PDB file of C-alpha atoms in Angstrom:
ATOM      1  CA  MET A 707     -11.789  14.288 -17.325  1.00  0.00           C
ATOM      2  CA  ASP A 708     -13.254  10.961 -16.287  1.00  0.00           C
ATOM      3  CA  PHE A 709     -11.497   8.125 -16.075  1.00  0.00           C
ATOM      4  CA  SER A 710     -12.208   4.395 -16.813  1.00  0.00           C
ATOM      5  CA  SER A 711     -11.752   1.992 -13.531  1.00  0.00           C
ATOM      6  CA  ALA A 712      -8.499   0.050 -15.872  1.00  0.00           C
ATOM      7  CA  GLU A 713      -7.947   3.533 -16.851  1.00  0.00           C
ATOM      8  CA  GLU A 714      -7.289   4.402 -12.732  1.00  0.00           C
ATOM      9  CA  ASN A 715      -5.877   0.900 -12.084  1.00  0.00           C
ATOM     10  CA  TYR A 716      -3.016   2.038 -13.916  1.00  0.00           C
ATOM     11  CA  LEU A 717      -2.734   5.325 -12.992  1.00  0.00           C
ATOM     12  CA  LYS A 718      -2.659   4.079  -9.152  1.00  0.00           C
ATOM     13  CA  ALA A 719       0.040   1.277  -9.934  1.00  0.00           C
ATOM     14  CA  ILE A 720       2.384   3.285 -11.769  1.00  0.00           C
ATOM     15  CA  TYR A 721       2.158   5.978  -8.790  1.00  0.00           C
ATOM     16  CA  HIS A 722       2.705   2.706  -6.441  1.00  0.00           C
ATOM     17  CA  LEU A 723       5.943   1.781  -8.112  1.00  0.00           C
ATOM     18  CA  SER A 724       7.246   5.033  -8.766  1.00  0.00           C
ATOM     19  CA  GLU A 725       7.076   5.632  -4.900  1.00  0.00           C
ATOM     20  CA  GLN A 726       8.808   2.508  -4.845  1.00  0.00           C
ATOM     21  CA  GLN A 727      11.536   2.529  -7.025  1.00  0.00           C
ATOM     22  CA  LYS A 728      11.910   6.236  -7.372  1.00  0.00           C
ATOM     23  CA  GLU A 729      12.376   6.479 -11.388  1.00  0.00           C
ATOM     24  CA  GLU A 730      10.833   5.905 -14.720  1.00  0.00           C
ATOM     25  CA  VAL A 731       8.782   2.774 -14.859  1.00  0.00           C
ATOM     26  CA  SER A 732       8.485   0.115 -17.036  1.00  0.00           C
ATOM     27  CA  THR A 733       6.235  -1.392 -18.993  1.00  0.00           C
ATOM     28  CA  ASN A 734       7.253  -4.791 -17.598  1.00  0.00           C
ATOM     29  CA  SER A 735       7.299  -3.857 -13.885  1.00  0.00           C
ATOM     30  CA  ILE A 736       3.522  -2.330 -14.665  1.00  0.00           C
ATOM     31  CA  ALA A 737       2.389  -5.477 -16.481  1.00  0.00           C
ATOM     32  CA  ASP A 738       3.473  -7.695 -13.677  1.00  0.00           C
ATOM     33  CA  GLU A 739       1.643  -5.082 -11.206  1.00  0.00           C
ATOM     34  CA  LEU A 740      -1.176  -5.693 -12.525  1.00  0.00           C
ATOM     35  CA  GLN A 741      -0.806  -9.157 -14.192  1.00  0.00           C
ATOM     36  CA  THR A 742      -1.452  -8.382 -17.849  1.00  0.00           C
ATOM     37  CA  LYS A 743       0.226  -8.773 -20.883  1.00  0.00           C
ATOM     38  CA  PRO A 744       3.599  -5.797 -21.829  1.00  0.00           C
ATOM     39  CA  ALA A 745       1.236  -5.268 -25.179  1.00  0.00           C
ATOM     40  CA  SER A 746      -1.970  -4.557 -23.615  1.00  0.00           C
ATOM     41  CA  VAL A 747       0.404  -2.307 -20.927  1.00  0.00           C
ATOM     42  CA  SER A 748       1.798  -0.510 -24.209  1.00  0.00           C
ATOM     43  CA  ASP A 749      -2.037   0.498 -25.943  1.00  0.00           C
ATOM     44  CA  MET A 750      -3.487   1.347 -22.131  1.00  0.00           C
ATOM     45  CA  LEU A 751      -0.301   4.040 -21.881  1.00  0.00           C
ATOM     46  CA  LYS A 752      -0.925   5.608 -25.585  1.00  0.00           C
ATOM     47  CA  LYS A 753      -4.467   6.283 -23.794  1.00  0.00           C
ATOM     48  CA  LEU A 754      -2.922   7.982 -20.788  1.00  0.00           C
ATOM     49  CA  ALA A 755      -0.416   9.967 -22.665  1.00  0.00           C
ATOM     50  CA  ALA A 756      -2.822  11.187 -24.613  1.00  0.00           C
ATOM     51  CA  LYS A 757      -4.764  12.521 -21.798  1.00  0.00           C
ATOM     52  CA  LYS A 758      -1.853  14.162 -20.409  1.00  0.00           C
ATOM     53  CA  VAL A 759      -1.691  12.157 -17.361  1.00  0.00           C
ATOM     54  CA  ILE A 760       1.528  10.337 -18.083  1.00  0.00           C
ATOM     55  CA  ASN A 761       5.264  10.942 -19.318  1.00  0.00           C
ATOM     56  CA  TYR A 762       5.310   8.253 -21.650  1.00  0.00           C
ATOM     57  CA  VAL A 763       8.488   7.541 -24.319  1.00  0.00           C
ATOM     58  CA  LYS A 764       8.877   3.422 -25.472  1.00  0.00           C
ATOM     59  CA  TYR A 765      11.127   1.967 -24.279  1.00  0.00           C
ATOM     60  CA  LYS A 766      12.159   4.715 -21.632  1.00  0.00           C
ATOM     61  CA  GLY A 767       9.544   4.857 -18.735  1.00  0.00           C
ATOM     62  CA  VAL A 768       6.932   5.873 -17.890  1.00  0.00           C
ATOM     63  CA  THR A 769       6.395   9.063 -15.008  1.00  0.00           C
ATOM     64  CA  LEU A 770       2.811  10.426 -13.511  1.00  0.00           C
ATOM     65  CA  THR A 771       2.513  14.057 -14.666  1.00  0.00           C
ATOM     66  CA  ASP A 772       1.766  16.695 -11.653  1.00  0.00           C
ATOM     67  CA  LYS A 773      -1.914  16.061 -12.940  1.00  0.00           C
ATOM     68  CA  GLY A 774      -1.361  12.209 -13.520  1.00  0.00           C
ATOM     69  CA  ARG A 775      -0.348  11.852  -9.964  1.00  0.00           C
ATOM     70  CA  SER A 776      -3.459  14.356  -8.904  1.00  0.00           C
ATOM     71  CA  VAL A 777      -5.624  11.386 -10.333  1.00  0.00           C
ATOM     72  CA  ALA A 778      -3.576   8.902  -8.663  1.00  0.00           C
ATOM     73  CA  LEU A 779      -3.077   9.906  -5.273  1.00  0.00           C
ATOM     74  CA  LEU A 780      -7.240  10.829  -5.308  1.00  0.00           C
ATOM     75  CA  ILE A 781      -7.799   6.791  -5.807  1.00  0.00           C
ATOM     76  CA  VAL A 782      -5.575   6.003  -3.012  1.00  0.00           C
ATOM     77  CA  ARG A 783      -7.141   8.368  -1.350  1.00  0.00           C
ATOM     78  CA  LYS A 784     -10.457   6.558  -1.830  1.00  0.00           C
ATOM     79  CA  HIS A 785      -8.508   3.344  -1.399  1.00  0.00           C
ATOM     80  CA  ARG A 786      -7.516   3.612   2.086  1.00  0.00           C
ATOM     81  CA  LEU A 787     -10.689   6.053   3.432  1.00  0.00           C
ATOM     82  CA  TRP A 788     -13.215   3.060   2.606  1.00  0.00           C
ATOM     83  CA  GLU A 789     -10.541   0.648   4.057  1.00  0.00           C
ATOM     84  CA  VAL A 790     -10.750   2.461   7.529  1.00  0.00           C
ATOM     85  CA  PHE A 791     -14.753   2.463   7.271  1.00  0.00           C
ATOM     86  CA  LEU A 792     -14.787  -1.235   6.299  1.00  0.00           C
ATOM     87  CA  VAL A 793     -12.531  -2.042   9.293  1.00  0.00           C
ATOM     88  CA  GLU A 794     -13.942   0.111  11.792  1.00  0.00           C
ATOM     89  CA  LYS A 795     -17.380   0.834  10.989  1.00  0.00           C
ATOM     90  CA  LEU A 796     -18.197  -3.165   9.097  1.00  0.00           C
ATOM     91  CA  LYS A 797     -16.198  -4.795  11.537  1.00  0.00           C
ATOM     92  CA  PHE A 798     -14.533  -6.661   8.793  1.00  0.00           C
ATOM     93  CA  ASN A 799     -10.839  -7.888   9.285  1.00  0.00           C
ATOM     94  CA  TRP A 800      -7.489  -6.378   7.978  1.00  0.00           C
ATOM     95  CA  ASP A 801      -7.012  -9.134   5.586  1.00  0.00           C
ATOM     96  CA  GLU A 802     -10.972  -8.802   3.596  1.00  0.00           C
ATOM     97  CA  VAL A 803     -11.099  -5.035   2.810  1.00  0.00           C
ATOM     98  CA  HIS A 804      -7.978  -4.717  -0.042  1.00  0.00           C
ATOM     99  CA  GLU A 805     -10.364  -6.225  -2.901  1.00  0.00           C
ATOM    100  CA  VAL A 806     -13.401  -4.693  -1.615  1.00  0.00           C
ATOM    101  CA  ALA A 807     -12.068  -1.198  -1.357  1.00  0.00           C
ATOM    102  CA  GLU A 808     -10.103  -2.150  -4.963  1.00  0.00           C
ATOM    103  CA  GLN A 809     -14.274  -1.859  -6.292  1.00  0.00           C
ATOM    104  CA  LEU A 810     -15.311   1.430  -4.044  1.00  0.00           C
ATOM    105  CA  GLU A 811     -11.975   3.402  -4.535  1.00  0.00           C
ATOM    106  CA  HIS A 812     -13.615   3.676  -8.625  1.00  0.00           C
ATOM    107  CA  ILE A 813     -16.856   5.728  -6.708  1.00  0.00           C
ATOM    108  CA  LYS A 814     -17.379   9.328  -8.611  1.00  0.00           C
ATOM    109  CA  SER A 815     -18.391  11.609  -6.575  1.00  0.00           C
ATOM    110  CA  ARG A 816     -16.085  13.601  -4.292  1.00  0.00           C
ATOM    111  CA  SER A 817     -18.457  15.055  -1.991  1.00  0.00           C
ATOM    112  CA  MET A 818     -18.905  11.738  -0.973  1.00  0.00           C
ATOM    113  CA  ILE A 819     -15.421  11.185  -0.385  1.00  0.00           C
ATOM    114  CA  GLU A 820     -15.310  14.195   1.800  1.00  0.00           C
ATOM    115  CA  ARG A 821     -18.498  13.388   3.678  1.00  0.00           C
ATOM    116  CA  LEU A 822     -17.019  10.120   4.360  1.00  0.00           C
ATOM    117  CA  ASP A 823     -13.331  11.305   5.728  1.00  0.00           C
ATOM    118  CA  MET A 824     -15.434  13.719   7.739  1.00  0.00           C
ATOM    119  CA  PHE A 825     -17.556  10.401   9.020  1.00  0.00           C
ATOM    120  CA  LEU A 826     -14.369   8.688   9.992  1.00  0.00           C
ATOM    121  CA  GLY A 827     -13.246  11.561  11.780  1.00  0.00           C
ATOM    122  CA  PHE A 828     -10.107  12.813   9.158  1.00  0.00           C
ATOM    123  CA  PRO A 829      -8.322   9.429   9.602  1.00  0.00           C
ATOM    124  CA  LYS A 830      -4.241  10.087   9.375  1.00  0.00           C
ATOM    125  CA  PHE A 831      -3.629   6.348   8.522  1.00  0.00           C
ATOM    126  CA  ASP A 832      -5.471   3.064   6.973  1.00  0.00           C
ATOM    127  CA  PRO A 833      -5.666   0.003   8.773  1.00  0.00           C
ATOM    128  CA  HIS A 834      -2.558  -1.220   7.352  1.00  0.00           C
ATOM    129  CA  GLY A 835      -0.533   2.102   8.211  1.00  0.00           C
ATOM    130  CA  ASP A 836      -0.282   3.407   4.672  1.00  0.00           C
ATOM    131  CA  PRO A 837      -0.821   6.923   4.711  1.00  0.00           C
ATOM    132  CA  ILE A 838      -3.868   8.816   3.703  1.00  0.00           C
ATOM    133  CA  PRO A 839      -3.965  11.705   1.232  1.00  0.00           C
ATOM    134  CA  ASP A 840      -5.597  14.735   2.531  1.00  0.00           C
ATOM    135  CA  LYS A 841      -8.317  16.328  -0.244  1.00  0.00           C
ATOM    136  CA  ASN A 842      -5.584  18.654  -1.664  1.00  0.00           C
ATOM    137  CA  GLY A 843      -3.772  15.244  -2.659  1.00  0.00           C
ATOM    138  CA  ASN A 844      -1.187  16.098   0.546  1.00  0.00           C
ATOM    139  CA  ILE A 845       0.374  12.607   1.861  1.00  0.00           C
ATOM    140  CA  ALA A 846       3.051  12.028   4.795  1.00  0.00           C
ATOM    141  CA  VAL A 847       6.100  10.106   3.449  1.00  0.00           C
ATOM    142  CA  LEU A 848       6.545   6.971   6.240  1.00  0.00           C
ATOM    143  CA  THR A 849      10.374   7.270   7.572  1.00  0.00           C
ATOM    144  CA  ALA A 850      10.213   3.256   8.080  1.00  0.00           C
ATOM    145  CA  LYS A 851      12.135   0.323   7.118  1.00  0.00           C
ATOM    146  CA  PRO A 852      11.906  -3.326   6.690  1.00  0.00           C
ATOM    147  CA  LEU A 853      11.767  -5.473  10.054  1.00  0.00           C
ATOM    148  CA  ALA A 854      14.392  -7.592   7.823  1.00  0.00           C
ATOM    149  CA  GLU A 855      17.297  -4.114   7.668  1.00  0.00           C
ATOM    150  CA  GLY A 856      16.818  -4.214  11.847  1.00  0.00           C
ATOM    151  CA  ILE A 857      19.849  -5.153  14.354  1.00  0.00           C
ATOM    152  CA  THR A 858      19.806  -7.800  16.632  1.00  0.00           C
ATOM    153  CA  GLY A 859      18.697  -6.960  20.364  1.00  0.00           C
ATOM    154  CA  ASN A 860      17.106  -3.459  18.746  1.00  0.00           C
ATOM    155  CA  SER A 861      13.503  -3.146  18.878  1.00  0.00           C
ATOM    156  CA  TYR A 862      11.176  -1.636  16.941  1.00  0.00           C
ATOM    157  CA  LYS A 863       7.452  -0.954  16.615  1.00  0.00           C
ATOM    158  CA  VAL A 864       5.504  -1.569  13.719  1.00  0.00           C
ATOM    159  CA  VAL A 865       3.682   1.106  11.275  1.00  0.00           C
ATOM    160  CA  SER A 866       2.214  -0.702   8.283  1.00  0.00           C
ATOM    161  CA  VAL A 867       2.410  -3.915   6.511  1.00  0.00           C
ATOM    162  CA  SER A 868       1.249  -4.590   3.116  1.00  0.00           C
ATOM    163  CA  ASP A 869      -2.263  -4.682   2.520  1.00  0.00           C
ATOM    164  CA  SER A 870      -2.323  -6.689  -0.776  1.00  0.00           C
ATOM    165  CA  ASP A 871      -1.722 -10.371   0.518  1.00  0.00           C
ATOM    166  CA  ALA A 872      -4.743 -11.662   2.695  1.00  0.00           C
ATOM    167  CA  ALA A 873      -2.526 -14.556   3.910  1.00  0.00           C
ATOM    168  CA  LEU A 874       0.384 -12.283   5.173  1.00  0.00           C
ATOM    169  CA  LEU A 875      -2.588 -10.126   7.311  1.00  0.00           C
ATOM    170  CA  GLN A 876      -3.861 -13.595   8.427  1.00  0.00           C
ATOM    171  CA  TYR A 877      -0.344 -14.925   9.464  1.00  0.00           C
ATOM    172  CA  LEU A 878       0.361 -11.808  11.571  1.00  0.00           C
ATOM    173  CA  ASP A 879      -2.733 -11.941  13.011  1.00  0.00           C
ATOM    174  CA  LYS A 880      -2.103 -15.970  14.205  1.00  0.00           C
ATOM    175  CA  VAL A 881       1.502 -14.682  15.732  1.00  0.00           C
ATOM    176  CA  GLY A 882      -0.323 -11.780  17.444  1.00  0.00           C
ATOM    177  CA  ILE A 883       1.313  -9.037  15.328  1.00  0.00           C
ATOM    178  CA  SER A 884      -0.760  -5.697  14.338  1.00  0.00           C
ATOM    179  CA  ILE A 885      -0.315  -1.883  13.907  1.00  0.00           C
ATOM    180  CA  GLY A 886       1.782  -0.936  16.714  1.00  0.00           C
ATOM    181  CA  THR A 887       3.194  -3.729  18.114  1.00  0.00           C
ATOM    182  CA  VAL A 888       6.440  -3.848  19.650  1.00  0.00           C
ATOM    183  CA  LEU A 889       9.632  -6.672  18.319  1.00  0.00           C
ATOM    184  CA  GLN A 890      12.539  -7.269  19.420  1.00  0.00           C
ATOM    185  CA  ILE A 891      14.982  -8.996  17.283  1.00  0.00           C
ATOM    186  CA  THR A 892      16.667 -11.791  18.875  1.00  0.00           C
ATOM    187  CA  ASP A 893      18.123 -13.814  16.430  1.00  0.00           C
ATOM    188  CA  LYS A 894      19.022 -13.743  12.441  1.00  0.00           C
ATOM    189  CA  ILE A 895      19.162 -16.748  11.064  1.00  0.00           C
ATOM    190  CA  VAL A 896      22.138 -16.848   8.320  1.00  0.00           C
ATOM    191  CA  TYR A 897      20.876 -20.416   6.926  1.00  0.00           C
ATOM    192  CA  ASP A 898      17.810 -18.718   5.274  1.00  0.00           C
ATOM    193  CA  SER A 899      17.992 -14.785   6.592  1.00  0.00           C
ATOM    194  CA  SER A 900      14.660 -15.761   9.072  1.00  0.00           C
ATOM    195  CA  ILE A 901      14.697 -13.674  12.088  1.00  0.00           C
ATOM    196  CA  GLU A 902      13.824 -14.618  16.060  1.00  0.00           C
ATOM    197  CA  ILE A 903      11.493 -11.588  17.425  1.00  0.00           C
ATOM    198  CA  ASN A 904       9.919 -11.332  20.910  1.00  0.00           C
ATOM    199  CA  ILE A 905       6.647  -9.840  20.749  1.00  0.00           C
ATOM    200  CA  ASP A 906       5.311  -7.228  22.927  1.00  0.00           C
ATOM    201  CA  ASN A 907       7.889  -8.063  25.588  1.00  0.00           C
ATOM    202  CA  GLN A 908       5.987 -11.387  26.067  1.00  0.00           C
ATOM    203  CA  ASN A 909       8.964 -13.697  26.273  1.00  0.00           C
ATOM    204  CA  ARG A 910       7.697 -15.931  23.442  1.00  0.00           C
ATOM    205  CA  GLN A 911      10.058 -16.157  20.824  1.00  0.00           C
ATOM    206  CA  GLN A 912       8.637 -16.373  16.827  1.00  0.00           C
ATOM    207  CA  LEU A 913      10.602 -17.336  14.464  1.00  0.00           C
ATOM    208  CA  VAL A 914       9.525 -15.226  10.751  1.00  0.00           C
ATOM    209  CA  SER A 915      10.741 -15.947   7.567  1.00  0.00           C
ATOM    210  CA  LYS A 916      12.678 -13.070   5.432  1.00  0.00           C
ATOM    211  CA  MET A 917       9.182 -12.904   3.068  1.00  0.00           C
ATOM    212  CA  VAL A 918       7.279 -11.775   6.283  1.00  0.00           C
ATOM    213  CA  SER A 919      10.092  -9.570   7.370  1.00  0.00           C
ATOM    214  CA  GLU A 920       9.948  -7.436   4.552  1.00  0.00           C
ATOM    215  CA  ASN A 921       7.034  -6.702   4.243  1.00  0.00           C
ATOM    216  CA  ILE A 922       6.525  -5.428   7.845  1.00  0.00           C
ATOM    217  CA  LEU A 923       7.643  -1.710   8.035  1.00  0.00           C
ATOM    218  CA  VAL A 924       8.807  -0.650  11.675  1.00  0.00           C
ATOM    219  CA  VAL A 925      10.812   2.584  12.892  1.00  0.00           C
ATOM    220  CA  ASP A 926      12.646   2.773  15.810  1.00  0.00           C
ATOM    221  CA  ILE A 927      11.753   2.593  19.424  1.00  0.00           C
TER     222      ILE A 927
END
């Protein structure tokens, strides 16, 4: 069954929201994610329900069916593979690729995506640290936590960052934070919940805001 680009965007948004919330996704949260009106969301949800890719009961939220999750994961797979291609082969910066991949993810050819995967050496993660679903829809589960939840004195390795905000990625480049960077929390500022960190043991302190620390995912080391 074919899906329009708009339908694919909705399925991907529902998938991401359901992964974050672990519960039914509300119409309003979908509207916020896609920056559209709740009435428009309701109309699209009826279409997707008719195609049996979502379970939708008005006022009770939305969940993906098995078929819907499969379609959403294929879109995510294409998006993240294209991001790898754009960064590794075309030398885009990691803050430049999200919007381009948003366009490329709607290419229909499955054989092209499988060849792209092989050409790239079957990468497991995209440039922002997000896991890439395999061709069967299997996807690794990140056990990371936001830097904001770290403990003063402890060190952590960056494994993923939000890819949807180019300004955040540009800021991280400016202060020298990327995937694999080691961060030690040296202080937490009570007043505004900002965090003082040491980057890669360089004895250089950097203060990052609460918003930044919530968008950097780390693991213990």
